Structure formats: structure tokens, C-alpha cells
Amino acid sequence: MKQKINLSQSFVTLGILIGLLIVFLIEVFLGSSENINVLMKMGAMNNYAVVAGHQWWRLFAAQFLHIGVMHLVSNAIIIYYMGQYMEPIMGHVRFLVTYLLAGIGGNLFSLAFSSDRGLSAGASTALFGLFGAMVAIGLRNLHNPMISFLGRQALVLALINLALDIFVPGIDIWGHIGGLITGFLLAIILGDRVMRTYNPKWRVLAGAVLIVYIVWTVRTGMVISF
């Protein structure tokens, strides 16, 4: 792909980063980005609140919150890097839809398998969705050296980060795995703007798997240990 990458091709990525910064500043203004009360008020993931409190909006809101400035910076750097390549390839709308829905999908997996007493937040569920989406795009475009390389690179980054998750306390690895799965499926379903897309059979299959994934994680997550 010989297109020159510039801000006009990745304005959604820039918008996401600005949004994350604004939300973080609101957290700080309300008290602290590490204050549990502030995080709960603004929509951090907590299984009790989601299921018992019927606050399903947290599945969406939690991906915009961050716990500490380094949490924000580390996610923002990789989102910026991934977005510079992926947004021109996928197109603005597909990129944004994949990012947001992968964040929800990651939080669904977290709801199903993480501790019911835990509290989590961060854009990493959506970020892992970008990893998964890039892997799917790379697999479909193996004939293109640049795109297939980016797909392999995304897979390596995802595996390295998942391996680090095992040794770092307080990381929601389930949310990361869920985001990765959701992003992979969404890229197959939605396709991309300029490269080869999956044939209809694969897209229907991915859609069916995604529906099963949603039903399974919701049903599993509805079982709460009080």
C-alpha cells in the first residue's frame, strides 16, 4: 500500500485519543483517576453493578476510563500507532465500529470470567480488538507483504501483552482476550476499505460465532457470587 499516512486518514484515531484525554481530565477533576468512588461513578466495570444493579452501560463506558496517568499513556501510544495504519486500511466508520464494539466484547468476557468483586477500566479491551482485527485482515491479505507483516506484528504484540498480563497483578486478562476475539470476528464481518475481504460464507460464520459469543458471555456473567 503506497498511500501516505496523514491526519486526514486517521482523524478517528485522533478523536479517540482526545476523548480518552478529556475523560481522564474529568476523572482527575472529580477527585482522582485512582479513586474507586470516582471510577464507579463514571462507569468502571464491576460485575455486581452490571448484573445486580442492571448497569449494562458500564460495558461501554469502562473502555474510556483509565486508572492512573501511565495507564492512559501506555494505551494511547499503542492506539495511536495501530490507528495510523488500520484506519486508512479499514476506513473511518469500520475502524470506529470495530474499536468500540471490541471494547464492549472485551468487557463481556471480563463479566463472564473475572472476579465479581473486581473493578476494571481502560481502553485495552478495545486496543486488543484492534490487534485481533489486524490479524484477521493480515490473514486475508497474505499476498500483500505490508498488510501480512502488520497482521503478524499485531499477533506478536497481542501475545507479548497477554504473556505480560500473567505476571502483572491487577490486569484484566479476560477483557484483553475478549477484545482480541471480538476484534478478529468483527474484521471478518465488516471487511475493509481497500484490501481483499472475506467471502460471504466466512462473514456469515463469523457473525454466527459472534452471536454465540455474546449469548454465552452474558449468560455466564449473569451468575454472580455474592
Short mmCIF file of C-alpha atoms in Angstrom, two decimals:
data_model
loop_
_atom_site.label_atom_id
_atom_site.label_comp_id
_atom_site.label_asym_id
_atom_site.label_seq_id
_atom_site.Cartn_x
_atom_site.Cartn_y
_atom_site.Cartn_z
CA MET A 1 0.00 0.00 0.00
CA LYS A 2 1.67 3.21 -1.20
CA GLN A 3 -0.70 5.71 0.34
CA LYS A 4 0.92 8.37 2.51
CA ILE A 5 -0.50 8.23 6.02
CA ASN A 6 -1.57 11.57 7.45
CA LEU A 7 -4.08 13.02 9.88
CA SER A 8 -6.79 13.25 7.24
CA GLN A 9 -6.63 9.46 7.01
CA SER A 10 -6.64 8.86 10.75
CA PHE A 11 -8.85 11.58 12.26
CA VAL A 12 -10.97 8.97 14.07
CA THR A 13 -7.86 7.77 15.88
CA LEU A 14 -7.08 11.35 16.87
CA GLY A 15 -10.68 11.81 18.05
CA ILE A 16 -10.46 8.68 20.20
CA LEU A 17 -7.26 9.90 21.84
CA ILE A 18 -8.74 13.34 22.52
CA GLY A 19 -11.82 11.68 24.00
CA LEU A 20 -9.71 9.50 26.30
CA LEU A 21 -7.78 12.56 27.48
CA ILE A 22 -10.95 14.55 28.18
CA VAL A 23 -12.46 11.68 30.18
CA PHE A 24 -9.21 11.31 32.14
CA LEU A 25 -9.20 15.03 33.00
CA ILE A 26 -12.79 14.70 34.23
CA GLU A 27 -11.68 11.81 36.46
CA VAL A 28 -8.92 13.99 37.91
CA PHE A 29 -11.31 16.93 38.36
CA LEU A 30 -13.79 14.74 40.28
CA GLY A 31 -11.11 13.55 42.68
CA SER A 32 -8.59 11.16 41.17
CA SER A 33 -8.31 8.65 38.37
CA GLU A 34 -7.34 6.12 41.05
CA ASN A 35 -10.27 6.89 43.35
CA ILE A 36 -12.67 3.93 43.47
CA ASN A 37 -15.70 6.15 44.05
CA VAL A 38 -14.85 8.29 41.02
CA LEU A 39 -14.27 5.24 38.84
CA MET A 40 -17.55 3.66 39.91
CA LYS A 41 -19.45 6.90 39.34
CA MET A 42 -18.04 7.25 35.83
CA GLY A 43 -18.71 3.68 34.73
CA ALA A 44 -15.84 1.32 35.58
CA MET A 45 -16.57 -2.38 35.15
CA ASN A 46 -17.86 -4.16 38.24
CA ASN A 47 -19.85 -7.36 37.84
CA TYR A 48 -22.14 -6.64 40.80
CA ALA A 49 -23.04 -3.24 39.42
CA VAL A 50 -23.63 -4.57 35.90
CA VAL A 51 -25.78 -7.58 36.81
CA ALA A 52 -27.37 -6.81 40.18
CA GLY A 53 -27.58 -3.07 39.51
CA HIS A 54 -28.65 -3.53 35.86
CA GLN A 55 -25.96 -1.05 34.83
CA TRP A 56 -25.15 -2.62 31.47
CA TRP A 57 -23.94 0.74 30.16
CA ARG A 58 -20.70 0.05 32.02
CA LEU A 59 -19.75 -2.43 29.30
CA PHE A 60 -19.40 0.58 27.01
CA ALA A 61 -18.27 3.30 29.42
CA ALA A 62 -15.40 1.41 31.06
CA GLN A 63 -13.29 1.49 27.90
CA PHE A 64 -12.95 5.28 28.19
CA LEU A 65 -11.66 5.32 31.79
CA HIS A 66 -8.10 4.86 32.97
CA ILE A 67 -6.56 4.19 36.37
CA GLY A 68 -3.51 6.42 36.64
CA VAL A 69 -1.71 8.51 34.04
CA MET A 70 0.66 5.72 32.95
CA HIS A 71 -2.33 3.51 32.22
CA LEU A 72 -3.64 6.18 29.87
CA VAL A 73 -0.28 6.93 28.25
CA SER A 74 0.61 3.29 27.56
CA ASN A 75 -2.74 2.61 25.91
CA ALA A 76 -2.77 5.89 23.98
CA ILE A 77 0.66 5.28 22.43
CA ILE A 78 -0.31 1.88 21.02
CA ILE A 79 -3.76 3.09 19.89
CA TYR A 80 -2.05 5.92 18.02
CA TYR A 81 0.43 3.53 16.42
CA MET A 82 -2.22 0.99 15.39
CA GLY A 83 -4.63 3.66 14.20
CA GLN A 84 -2.16 5.24 11.79
CA TYR A 85 -2.15 2.04 9.76
CA MET A 86 -5.50 0.45 10.47
CA GLU A 87 -7.82 3.40 9.95
CA PRO A 88 -6.70 4.01 6.33
CA ILE A 89 -6.99 0.28 5.63
CA MET A 90 -10.39 -0.29 7.27
CA GLY A 91 -12.00 3.06 6.60
CA HIS A 92 -13.10 5.52 9.26
CA VAL A 93 -16.51 4.03 10.10
CA ARG A 94 -15.37 0.40 10.16
CA PHE A 95 -12.38 1.33 12.31
CA LEU A 96 -14.52 3.19 14.85
CA VAL A 97 -17.20 0.47 14.98
CA THR A 98 -14.57 -2.22 15.45
CA TYR A 99 -12.82 -0.24 18.19
CA LEU A 100 -15.99 0.49 20.18
CA LEU A 101 -17.64 -2.92 19.80
CA ALA A 102 -14.41 -4.75 20.61
CA GLY A 103 -14.24 -2.74 23.83
CA ILE A 104 -17.73 -3.96 24.72
CA GLY A 105 -16.88 -7.50 23.66
CA GLY A 106 -13.81 -7.50 25.88
CA ASN A 107 -15.82 -6.30 28.84
CA LEU A 108 -18.39 -9.06 28.21
CA PHE A 109 -15.62 -11.65 28.53
CA SER A 110 -14.46 -9.91 31.68
CA LEU A 111 -18.02 -10.03 33.02
CA ALA A 112 -18.14 -13.76 32.38
CA PHE A 113 -14.80 -14.79 33.86
CA SER A 114 -13.22 -12.08 36.03
CA SER A 115 -13.74 -11.70 39.76
CA ASP A 116 -17.20 -10.41 40.64
CA ARG A 117 -15.65 -8.18 43.31
CA GLY A 118 -13.09 -6.67 40.95
CA LEU A 119 -13.11 -3.24 39.34
CA SER A 120 -11.61 -2.67 35.91
CA ALA A 121 -11.35 0.08 33.34
CA GLY A 122 -9.28 1.04 30.34
CA ALA A 123 -9.10 1.19 26.57
CA SER A 124 -7.07 -2.01 26.42
CA THR A 125 -10.16 -4.12 25.65
CA ALA A 126 -10.69 -2.01 22.52
CA LEU A 127 -6.95 -1.95 21.83
CA PHE A 128 -6.80 -5.74 21.82
CA GLY A 129 -9.75 -5.58 19.45
CA LEU A 130 -7.51 -3.67 17.04
CA PHE A 131 -4.88 -6.39 17.40
CA GLY A 132 -7.45 -9.05 16.57
CA ALA A 133 -8.84 -7.09 13.63
CA MET A 134 -5.39 -6.56 12.15
CA VAL A 135 -4.63 -10.27 12.45
CA ALA A 136 -7.82 -11.10 10.52
CA ILE A 137 -7.02 -8.52 7.82
CA GLY A 138 -3.47 -9.84 7.55
CA LEU A 139 -4.66 -13.41 7.10
CA ARG A 140 -6.96 -12.37 4.26
CA ASN A 141 -4.24 -10.35 2.54
CA LEU A 142 -1.27 -12.71 2.68
CA HIS A 143 -0.44 -11.74 -0.90
CA ASN A 144 0.31 -8.19 0.26
CA PRO A 145 3.69 -8.15 2.07
CA MET A 146 2.98 -4.96 4.04
CA ILE A 147 -0.51 -5.95 5.21
CA SER A 148 0.53 -9.50 6.11
CA PHE A 149 3.50 -8.09 8.04
CA LEU A 150 1.22 -5.77 10.00
CA GLY A 151 -1.03 -8.75 10.76
CA ARG A 152 1.90 -10.79 12.08
CA GLN A 153 3.15 -7.82 14.07
CA ALA A 154 -0.29 -7.36 15.66
CA LEU A 155 -0.37 -11.04 16.63
CA VAL A 156 3.09 -10.82 18.21
CA LEU A 157 2.13 -7.66 20.15
CA ALA A 158 -1.06 -9.34 21.38
CA LEU A 159 0.79 -12.48 22.52
CA ILE A 160 3.54 -10.48 24.25
CA ASN A 161 1.00 -8.37 26.11
CA LEU A 162 -1.05 -11.42 27.13
CA ALA A 163 2.12 -13.09 28.42
CA LEU A 164 2.96 -9.97 30.45
CA ASP A 165 -0.61 -9.92 31.81
CA ILE A 166 0.05 -13.24 33.54
CA PHE A 167 2.85 -11.75 35.63
CA VAL A 168 1.39 -8.30 36.32
CA PRO A 169 -1.09 -8.16 39.22
CA GLY A 170 -4.37 -6.31 38.75
CA ILE A 171 -4.52 -6.73 34.95
CA ASP A 172 -7.84 -7.86 33.48
CA ILE A 173 -6.50 -10.53 31.12
CA TRP A 174 -10.03 -11.77 30.42
CA GLY A 175 -11.01 -8.40 29.00
CA HIS A 176 -7.95 -8.46 26.76
CA ILE A 177 -8.73 -11.94 25.44
CA GLY A 178 -12.35 -10.97 24.82
CA GLY A 179 -11.35 -7.84 22.94
CA LEU A 180 -8.94 -9.85 20.78
CA ILE A 181 -11.64 -12.38 19.87
CA THR A 182 -14.27 -9.73 19.17
CA GLY A 183 -11.98 -7.61 17.02
CA PHE A 184 -10.95 -10.65 14.97
CA LEU A 185 -14.57 -11.59 14.26
CA LEU A 186 -15.65 -8.02 13.52
CA ALA A 187 -12.91 -7.55 10.93
CA ILE A 188 -14.11 -10.65 9.10
CA ILE A 189 -17.71 -9.43 9.21
CA LEU A 190 -17.11 -5.78 8.31
CA GLY A 191 -14.24 -6.18 5.88
CA ASP A 192 -12.04 -3.24 4.98
CA ARG A 193 -11.95 -0.34 2.58
CA VAL A 194 -9.12 -1.08 0.16
CA MET A 195 -7.96 -4.67 0.63
CA ARG A 196 -9.44 -8.09 -0.05
CA THR A 197 -12.39 -9.01 2.15
CA TYR A 198 -13.60 -12.41 3.31
CA ASN A 199 -16.19 -14.20 1.19
CA PRO A 200 -19.84 -14.21 2.36
CA LYS A 201 -19.65 -17.71 3.88
CA TRP A 202 -16.83 -16.71 6.20
CA ARG A 203 -18.60 -13.49 7.12
CA VAL A 204 -21.84 -15.30 7.96
CA LEU A 205 -19.90 -17.84 10.02
CA ALA A 206 -18.09 -15.08 11.92
CA GLY A 207 -21.43 -13.37 12.56
CA ALA A 208 -22.89 -16.59 13.95
CA VAL A 209 -19.84 -17.12 16.19
CA LEU A 210 -20.11 -13.54 17.45
CA ILE A 211 -23.78 -14.03 18.36
CA VAL A 212 -22.92 -17.24 20.23
CA TYR A 213 -20.08 -15.39 21.97
CA ILE A 214 -22.42 -12.62 23.15
CA VAL A 215 -25.10 -15.02 24.41
CA TRP A 216 -22.54 -17.24 26.12
CA THR A 217 -20.71 -14.43 27.91
CA VAL A 218 -23.94 -12.72 29.02
CA ARG A 219 -25.42 -15.97 30.36
CA THR A 220 -22.18 -16.87 32.14
CA GLY A 221 -21.77 -13.35 33.51
CA MET A 222 -25.31 -13.34 34.91
CA VAL A 223 -24.22 -15.90 37.52
CA ILE A 224 -22.92 -13.75 40.37
CA SER A 225 -21.27 -14.99 43.58
CA PHE A 226 -22.47 -12.86 46.50
#
